[in-house]
Amino acid sequence: MATLKLYAAEVSPCVRSVLLTIEALNLENIQIVPVDLFQGETNSSDFRKINPIGKVPVLTDGQLTIWDSHAINAYLVDKYGTNDNLYPKSPEKRASINSMNHFDTGRLFAAHDVIIKSILSSPEPKLLDQELAKPLAEAYDLLETILTTRLYVAGNQLSIADFSIATTLSQSQNYLPLIPGKHERILAWYRKMTTLPYFGKVNDNGLNKVKEVLKEKLMR
């Protein structure tokens, strides 16, 4: 196996979803290349040669370069997984996982991203913009409905879609918490995710760094 190289910033929930996949697959021969988002390293000419979009994570495997965490996770399971449990080859199961990956990209993470950029770009501490928060609240409600009929976000077994949505939620809850009584299914599912033996190891450090920044930037 060629040495895999992951360009990563642990403050990014997308990066942490890939790190969860790496841990779940027990992949060891991976070089982690730190990227400082707060210093704007993704905008450098050197980084843009690797990923013209200027985003992390980026995975290189020999001559292949992949960006977008969902694509990276699928690739890692397909190429290096000892089984396909996290991304089954069944067209039906894979379609369900893909649909939830798109839900993360287009609804949940997209809503989170608008808010976090608004908070971080403000020169002064600010209150949460309630108008900006509406799409995120709607995404929470949709996810609660989706979990009515399944144990995990894409079905009844753990998948890469759970990693993506769990890391996004771990971050977004710091400024728009889930509501007990209203989001009970999400809360139960998220508690289940935190019991994975590698979840805290992967998620906590980057998440804590984000929390420290939010203490300075977000008025409560």
PDB file of C-alpha atoms in Angstrom, residues 15-209:
ATOM      1  CA  VAL A  15     -11.641  16.133   8.799  1.00  0.00           C
ATOM      2  CA  ARG A  16     -12.734  14.416  11.985  1.00  0.00           C
ATOM      3  CA  SER A  17     -15.231  12.283  10.061  1.00  0.00           C
ATOM      4  CA  VAL A  18     -12.353  10.974   7.950  1.00  0.00           C
ATOM      5  CA  LEU A  19     -10.261  10.351  11.060  1.00  0.00           C
ATOM      6  CA  LEU A  20     -13.177   8.333  12.479  1.00  0.00           C
ATOM      7  CA  THR A  21     -13.237   6.224   9.324  1.00  0.00           C
ATOM      8  CA  ILE A  22      -9.483   5.701   9.555  1.00  0.00           C
ATOM      9  CA  GLU A  23      -9.813   4.556  13.166  1.00  0.00           C
ATOM     10  CA  ALA A  24     -12.769   2.288  12.415  1.00  0.00           C
ATOM     11  CA  LEU A  25     -10.799   0.625   9.606  1.00  0.00           C
ATOM     12  CA  ASN A  26      -7.645   0.365  11.753  1.00  0.00           C
ATOM     13  CA  LEU A  27      -5.562   2.018   9.048  1.00  0.00           C
ATOM     14  CA  GLU A  28      -2.056   2.799  10.249  1.00  0.00           C
ATOM     15  CA  ASN A  29       0.150   3.727   7.288  1.00  0.00           C
ATOM     16  CA  ILE A  30      -1.219   7.255   6.983  1.00  0.00           C
ATOM     17  CA  GLN A  31       0.775  10.467   7.151  1.00  0.00           C
ATOM     18  CA  ILE A  32      -1.197  13.334   8.679  1.00  0.00           C
ATOM     19  CA  VAL A  33      -0.174  16.729   7.290  1.00  0.00           C
ATOM     20  CA  PRO A  34      -1.449  19.492   9.626  1.00  0.00           C
ATOM     21  CA  VAL A  35      -3.116  22.476   7.970  1.00  0.00           C
ATOM     22  CA  ASP A  36      -3.796  25.641   9.992  1.00  0.00           C
ATOM     23  CA  LEU A  37      -7.191  26.987   8.962  1.00  0.00           C
ATOM     24  CA  PHE A  38      -6.964  29.997  11.260  1.00  0.00           C
ATOM     25  CA  GLN A  39      -3.745  31.075   9.539  1.00  0.00           C
ATOM     26  CA  GLY A  40      -5.341  30.704   6.111  1.00  0.00           C
ATOM     27  CA  GLU A  41      -3.030  27.935   4.935  1.00  0.00           C
ATOM     28  CA  THR A  42      -5.719  26.492   2.649  1.00  0.00           C
ATOM     29  CA  ASN A  43      -5.491  29.707   0.609  1.00  0.00           C
ATOM     30  CA  SER A  44      -1.768  29.346  -0.075  1.00  0.00           C
ATOM     31  CA  SER A  45      -0.616  28.648  -3.624  1.00  0.00           C
ATOM     32  CA  ASP A  46       1.058  25.423  -2.499  1.00  0.00           C
ATOM     33  CA  PHE A  47      -2.145  24.093  -0.971  1.00  0.00           C
ATOM     34  CA  ARG A  48      -4.242  25.201  -3.951  1.00  0.00           C
ATOM     35  CA  LYS A  49      -2.018  23.057  -6.162  1.00  0.00           C
ATOM     36  CA  ILE A  50      -3.166  20.078  -4.095  1.00  0.00           C
ATOM     37  CA  ASN A  51      -6.814  21.125  -3.860  1.00  0.00           C
ATOM     38  CA  PRO A  52      -7.946  24.010  -6.101  1.00  0.00           C
ATOM     39  CA  ILE A  53     -11.094  24.341  -3.963  1.00  0.00           C
ATOM     40  CA  GLY A  54      -8.975  25.230  -0.941  1.00  0.00           C
ATOM     41  CA  LYS A  55     -10.664  22.948   1.581  1.00  0.00           C
ATOM     42  CA  VAL A  56      -9.652  20.207   3.981  1.00  0.00           C
ATOM     43  CA  PRO A  57      -9.587  17.261   4.182  1.00  0.00           C
ATOM     44  CA  VAL A  58      -7.553  16.164   1.176  1.00  0.00           C
ATOM     45  CA  LEU A  59      -6.313  12.594   0.724  1.00  0.00           C
ATOM     46  CA  THR A  60      -3.491  11.580  -1.570  1.00  0.00           C
ATOM     47  CA  ASP A  61      -2.883   7.935  -2.412  1.00  0.00           C
ATOM     48  CA  GLY A  62      -0.006   7.632  -4.834  1.00  0.00           C
ATOM     49  CA  GLN A  63      -0.979   9.699  -7.880  1.00  0.00           C
ATOM     50  CA  LEU A  64      -4.606   9.990  -6.776  1.00  0.00           C
ATOM     51  CA  THR A  65      -5.883  13.078  -4.972  1.00  0.00           C
ATOM     52  CA  ILE A  66      -9.355  13.170  -3.413  1.00  0.00           C
ATOM     53  CA  TRP A  67     -11.099  16.018  -1.668  1.00  0.00           C
ATOM     54  CA  ASP A  68     -14.471  16.086   0.093  1.00  0.00           C
ATOM     55  CA  SER A  69     -14.715  14.037   3.265  1.00  0.00           C
ATOM     56  CA  HIS A  70     -17.647  11.933   2.045  1.00  0.00           C
ATOM     57  CA  ALA A  71     -15.752  10.885  -1.080  1.00  0.00           C
ATOM     58  CA  ILE A  72     -12.638  10.137   0.971  1.00  0.00           C
ATOM     59  CA  ASN A  73     -14.564   7.994   3.448  1.00  0.00           C
ATOM     60  CA  ALA A  74     -16.191   5.966   0.678  1.00  0.00           C
ATOM     61  CA  TYR A  75     -12.837   5.469  -1.037  1.00  0.00           C
ATOM     62  CA  LEU A  76     -11.102   4.309   2.129  1.00  0.00           C
ATOM     63  CA  VAL A  77     -13.765   1.692   2.848  1.00  0.00           C
ATOM     64  CA  ASP A  78     -13.879   0.500  -0.765  1.00  0.00           C
ATOM     65  CA  LYS A  79     -10.116   0.193  -1.160  1.00  0.00           C
ATOM     66  CA  TYR A  80      -8.792  -0.563   2.308  1.00  0.00           C
ATOM     67  CA  GLY A  81     -11.660  -1.941   4.376  1.00  0.00           C
ATOM     68  CA  THR A  82     -11.468  -5.610   5.355  1.00  0.00           C
ATOM     69  CA  ASN A  83     -15.244  -5.651   4.900  1.00  0.00           C
ATOM     70  CA  ASP A  84     -17.874  -3.300   3.510  1.00  0.00           C
ATOM     71  CA  ASN A  85     -19.868  -2.801   6.720  1.00  0.00           C
ATOM     72  CA  LEU A  86     -19.386   0.965   6.839  1.00  0.00           C
ATOM     73  CA  TYR A  87     -20.276   1.407   3.148  1.00  0.00           C
ATOM     74  CA  PRO A  88     -22.016  -1.745   1.894  1.00  0.00           C
ATOM     75  CA  LYS A  89     -21.819  -2.682  -1.777  1.00  0.00           C
ATOM     76  CA  SER A  90     -25.561  -3.338  -1.793  1.00  0.00           C
ATOM     77  CA  PRO A  91     -27.032  -0.706  -4.164  1.00  0.00           C
ATOM     78  CA  GLU A  92     -29.973  -0.159  -1.835  1.00  0.00           C
ATOM     79  CA  LYS A  93     -27.876   0.345   1.302  1.00  0.00           C
ATOM     80  CA  ARG A  94     -25.314   2.440  -0.536  1.00  0.00           C
ATOM     81  CA  ALA A  95     -28.056   4.674  -1.929  1.00  0.00           C
ATOM     82  CA  SER A  96     -29.353   5.300   1.588  1.00  0.00           C
ATOM     83  CA  ILE A  97     -25.870   6.193   2.824  1.00  0.00           C
ATOM     84  CA  ASN A  98     -25.276   8.445  -0.171  1.00  0.00           C
ATOM     85  CA  SER A  99     -28.562  10.231   0.450  1.00  0.00           C
ATOM     86  CA  MET A 100     -27.567  10.974   4.050  1.00  0.00           C
ATOM     87  CA  ASN A 101     -24.122  12.119   2.971  1.00  0.00           C
ATOM     88  CA  HIS A 102     -25.875  14.570   0.661  1.00  0.00           C
ATOM     89  CA  PHE A 103     -28.156  15.582   3.528  1.00  0.00           C
ATOM     90  CA  ASP A 104     -25.052  16.416   5.543  1.00  0.00           C
ATOM     91  CA  THR A 105     -23.474  18.357   2.683  1.00  0.00           C
ATOM     92  CA  GLY A 106     -26.559  20.178   1.482  1.00  0.00           C
ATOM     93  CA  ARG A 107     -28.560  20.736   4.666  1.00  0.00           C
ATOM     94  CA  LEU A 108     -26.832  20.078   7.983  1.00  0.00           C
ATOM     95  CA  PHE A 109     -23.209  21.026   7.314  1.00  0.00           C
ATOM     96  CA  ALA A 110     -24.213  23.775   4.890  1.00  0.00           C
ATOM     97  CA  ALA A 111     -26.357  25.423   7.579  1.00  0.00           C
ATOM     98  CA  HIS A 112     -23.600  25.008  10.174  1.00  0.00           C
ATOM     99  CA  ASP A 113     -20.977  26.430   7.825  1.00  0.00           C
ATOM    100  CA  VAL A 114     -22.872  29.664   7.214  1.00  0.00           C
ATOM    101  CA  ILE A 115     -23.209  30.237  10.955  1.00  0.00           C
ATOM    102  CA  ILE A 116     -19.653  29.392  11.949  1.00  0.00           C
ATOM    103  CA  LYS A 117     -18.227  31.618   9.209  1.00  0.00           C
ATOM    104  CA  SER A 118     -20.456  34.468  10.382  1.00  0.00           C
ATOM    105  CA  ILE A 119     -19.236  34.038  13.951  1.00  0.00           C
ATOM    106  CA  LEU A 120     -15.551  33.710  13.114  1.00  0.00           C
ATOM    107  CA  SER A 121     -15.504  36.594  10.644  1.00  0.00           C
ATOM    108  CA  SER A 122     -16.996  39.081  13.104  1.00  0.00           C
ATOM    109  CA  PRO A 123     -14.391  41.474  14.563  1.00  0.00           C
ATOM    110  CA  GLU A 124     -16.343  41.616  17.817  1.00  0.00           C
ATOM    111  CA  PRO A 125     -18.153  38.954  19.869  1.00  0.00           C
ATOM    112  CA  LYS A 126     -21.712  38.571  18.628  1.00  0.00           C
ATOM    113  CA  LEU A 127     -24.983  36.888  19.466  1.00  0.00           C
ATOM    114  CA  LEU A 128     -26.171  34.006  17.341  1.00  0.00           C
ATOM    115  CA  ASP A 129     -28.039  35.358  14.315  1.00  0.00           C
ATOM    116  CA  GLN A 130     -31.469  33.749  14.677  1.00  0.00           C
ATOM    117  CA  GLU A 131     -32.240  34.099  10.972  1.00  0.00           C
ATOM    118  CA  LEU A 132     -29.044  32.274  10.059  1.00  0.00           C
ATOM    119  CA  ALA A 133     -29.922  29.608  12.631  1.00  0.00           C
ATOM    120  CA  LYS A 134     -33.283  28.724  11.049  1.00  0.00           C
ATOM    121  CA  PRO A 135     -31.921  26.366   8.351  1.00  0.00           C
ATOM    122  CA  LEU A 136     -29.898  24.513  10.989  1.00  0.00           C
ATOM    123  CA  ALA A 137     -32.938  24.153  13.247  1.00  0.00           C
ATOM    124  CA  GLU A 138     -34.882  22.812  10.262  1.00  0.00           C
ATOM    125  CA  ALA A 139     -32.102  20.308   9.542  1.00  0.00           C
ATOM    126  CA  TYR A 140     -32.287  19.111  13.155  1.00  0.00           C
ATOM    127  CA  ASP A 141     -36.037  18.576  12.821  1.00  0.00           C
ATOM    128  CA  LEU A 142     -35.594  16.662   9.562  1.00  0.00           C
ATOM    129  CA  LEU A 143     -32.960  14.412  11.102  1.00  0.00           C
ATOM    130  CA  GLU A 144     -35.234  13.727  14.069  1.00  0.00           C
ATOM    131  CA  THR A 145     -37.939  12.582  11.631  1.00  0.00           C
ATOM    132  CA  ILE A 146     -35.482  10.462   9.646  1.00  0.00           C
ATOM    133  CA  LEU A 147     -34.398   8.638  12.805  1.00  0.00           C
ATOM    134  CA  THR A 148     -38.001   7.618  13.501  1.00  0.00           C
ATOM    135  CA  THR A 149     -37.592   4.508  11.351  1.00  0.00           C
ATOM    136  CA  ARG A 150     -33.927   3.578  11.836  1.00  0.00           C
ATOM    137  CA  LEU A 151     -31.250   3.054  14.464  1.00  0.00           C
ATOM    138  CA  TYR A 152     -28.542   4.934  12.569  1.00  0.00           C
ATOM    139  CA  VAL A 153     -28.834   7.795  10.115  1.00  0.00           C
ATOM    140  CA  ALA A 154     -28.794   5.611   6.986  1.00  0.00           C
ATOM    141  CA  GLY A 155     -30.343   2.396   8.290  1.00  0.00           C
ATOM    142  CA  ASN A 156     -29.919  -0.060  11.114  1.00  0.00           C
ATOM    143  CA  GLN A 157     -26.140  -0.346  11.058  1.00  0.00           C
ATOM    144  CA  LEU A 158     -23.284   2.090  11.552  1.00  0.00           C
ATOM    145  CA  SER A 159     -22.003   3.700   8.355  1.00  0.00           C
ATOM    146  CA  ILE A 160     -19.734   6.474   7.147  1.00  0.00           C
ATOM    147  CA  ALA A 161     -22.794   8.752   7.048  1.00  0.00           C
ATOM    148  CA  ASP A 162     -22.992   8.517  10.841  1.00  0.00           C
ATOM    149  CA  PHE A 163     -19.414   9.745  11.130  1.00  0.00           C
ATOM    150  CA  SER A 164     -20.109  12.790   8.966  1.00  0.00           C
ATOM    151  CA  ILE A 165     -23.329  13.797  10.666  1.00  0.00           C
ATOM    152  CA  ALA A 166     -22.050  13.113  14.189  1.00  0.00           C
ATOM    153  CA  THR A 167     -18.990  15.316  13.768  1.00  0.00           C
ATOM    154  CA  THR A 168     -21.065  18.112  12.243  1.00  0.00           C
ATOM    155  CA  LEU A 169     -23.560  17.906  15.106  1.00  0.00           C
ATOM    156  CA  SER A 170     -20.818  17.830  17.722  1.00  0.00           C
ATOM    157  CA  GLN A 171     -19.762  21.250  16.471  1.00  0.00           C
ATOM    158  CA  SER A 172     -23.124  22.860  15.711  1.00  0.00           C
ATOM    159  CA  GLN A 173     -24.516  22.038  19.153  1.00  0.00           C
ATOM    160  CA  ASN A 174     -22.101  24.561  20.650  1.00  0.00           C
ATOM    161  CA  TYR A 175     -24.181  27.443  19.372  1.00  0.00           C
ATOM    162  CA  LEU A 176     -27.551  25.803  18.591  1.00  0.00           C
ATOM    163  CA  PRO A 177     -28.082  22.950  21.070  1.00  0.00           C
ATOM    164  CA  LEU A 178     -30.419  20.069  20.415  1.00  0.00           C
ATOM    165  CA  ILE A 179     -33.599  20.346  22.472  1.00  0.00           C
ATOM    166  CA  PRO A 180     -34.469  17.534  24.929  1.00  0.00           C
ATOM    167  CA  GLY A 181     -38.033  16.400  24.343  1.00  0.00           C
ATOM    168  CA  LYS A 182     -37.946  17.649  20.756  1.00  0.00           C
ATOM    169  CA  HIS A 183     -34.828  15.898  19.481  1.00  0.00           C
ATOM    170  CA  GLU A 184     -34.853  12.760  21.625  1.00  0.00           C
ATOM    171  CA  ARG A 185     -33.997  10.405  18.754  1.00  0.00           C
ATOM    172  CA  ILE A 186     -31.011  12.484  17.698  1.00  0.00           C
ATOM    173  CA  LEU A 187     -29.787  12.734  21.272  1.00  0.00           C
ATOM    174  CA  ALA A 188     -30.095   8.965  21.769  1.00  0.00           C
ATOM    175  CA  TRP A 189     -28.292   8.277  18.504  1.00  0.00           C
ATOM    176  CA  TYR A 190     -25.551  10.798  19.326  1.00  0.00           C
ATOM    177  CA  ARG A 191     -25.009   9.238  22.758  1.00  0.00           C
ATOM    178  CA  LYS A 192     -24.598   5.906  20.993  1.00  0.00           C
ATOM    179  CA  MET A 193     -21.993   7.424  18.689  1.00  0.00           C
ATOM    180  CA  THR A 194     -19.999   8.768  21.640  1.00  0.00           C
ATOM    181  CA  THR A 195     -19.714   5.234  23.047  1.00  0.00           C
ATOM    182  CA  LEU A 196     -17.635   4.111  20.063  1.00  0.00           C
ATOM    183  CA  PRO A 197     -14.173   3.397  21.506  1.00  0.00           C
ATOM    184  CA  TYR A 198     -12.447   5.759  19.082  1.00  0.00           C
ATOM    185  CA  PHE A 199     -15.013   8.593  18.971  1.00  0.00           C
ATOM    186  CA  GLY A 200     -13.686  10.706  21.828  1.00  0.00           C
ATOM    187  CA  LYS A 201     -10.084  10.056  20.841  1.00  0.00           C
ATOM    188  CA  VAL A 202     -10.747  11.471  17.382  1.00  0.00           C
ATOM    189  CA  ASN A 203     -13.358  14.138  18.045  1.00  0.00           C
ATOM    190  CA  ASP A 204     -12.642  15.728  21.399  1.00  0.00           C
ATOM    191  CA  ASN A 205      -9.371  17.564  20.845  1.00  0.00           C
ATOM    192  CA  GLY A 206     -10.441  19.429  17.717  1.00  0.00           C
ATOM    193  CA  LEU A 207     -13.875  20.106  19.154  1.00  0.00           C
ATOM    194  CA  ASN A 208     -12.375  21.572  22.330  1.00  0.00           C
ATOM    195  CA  LYS A 209     -10.252  23.938  20.239  1.00  0.00           C
TER     196      LYS A 209
END
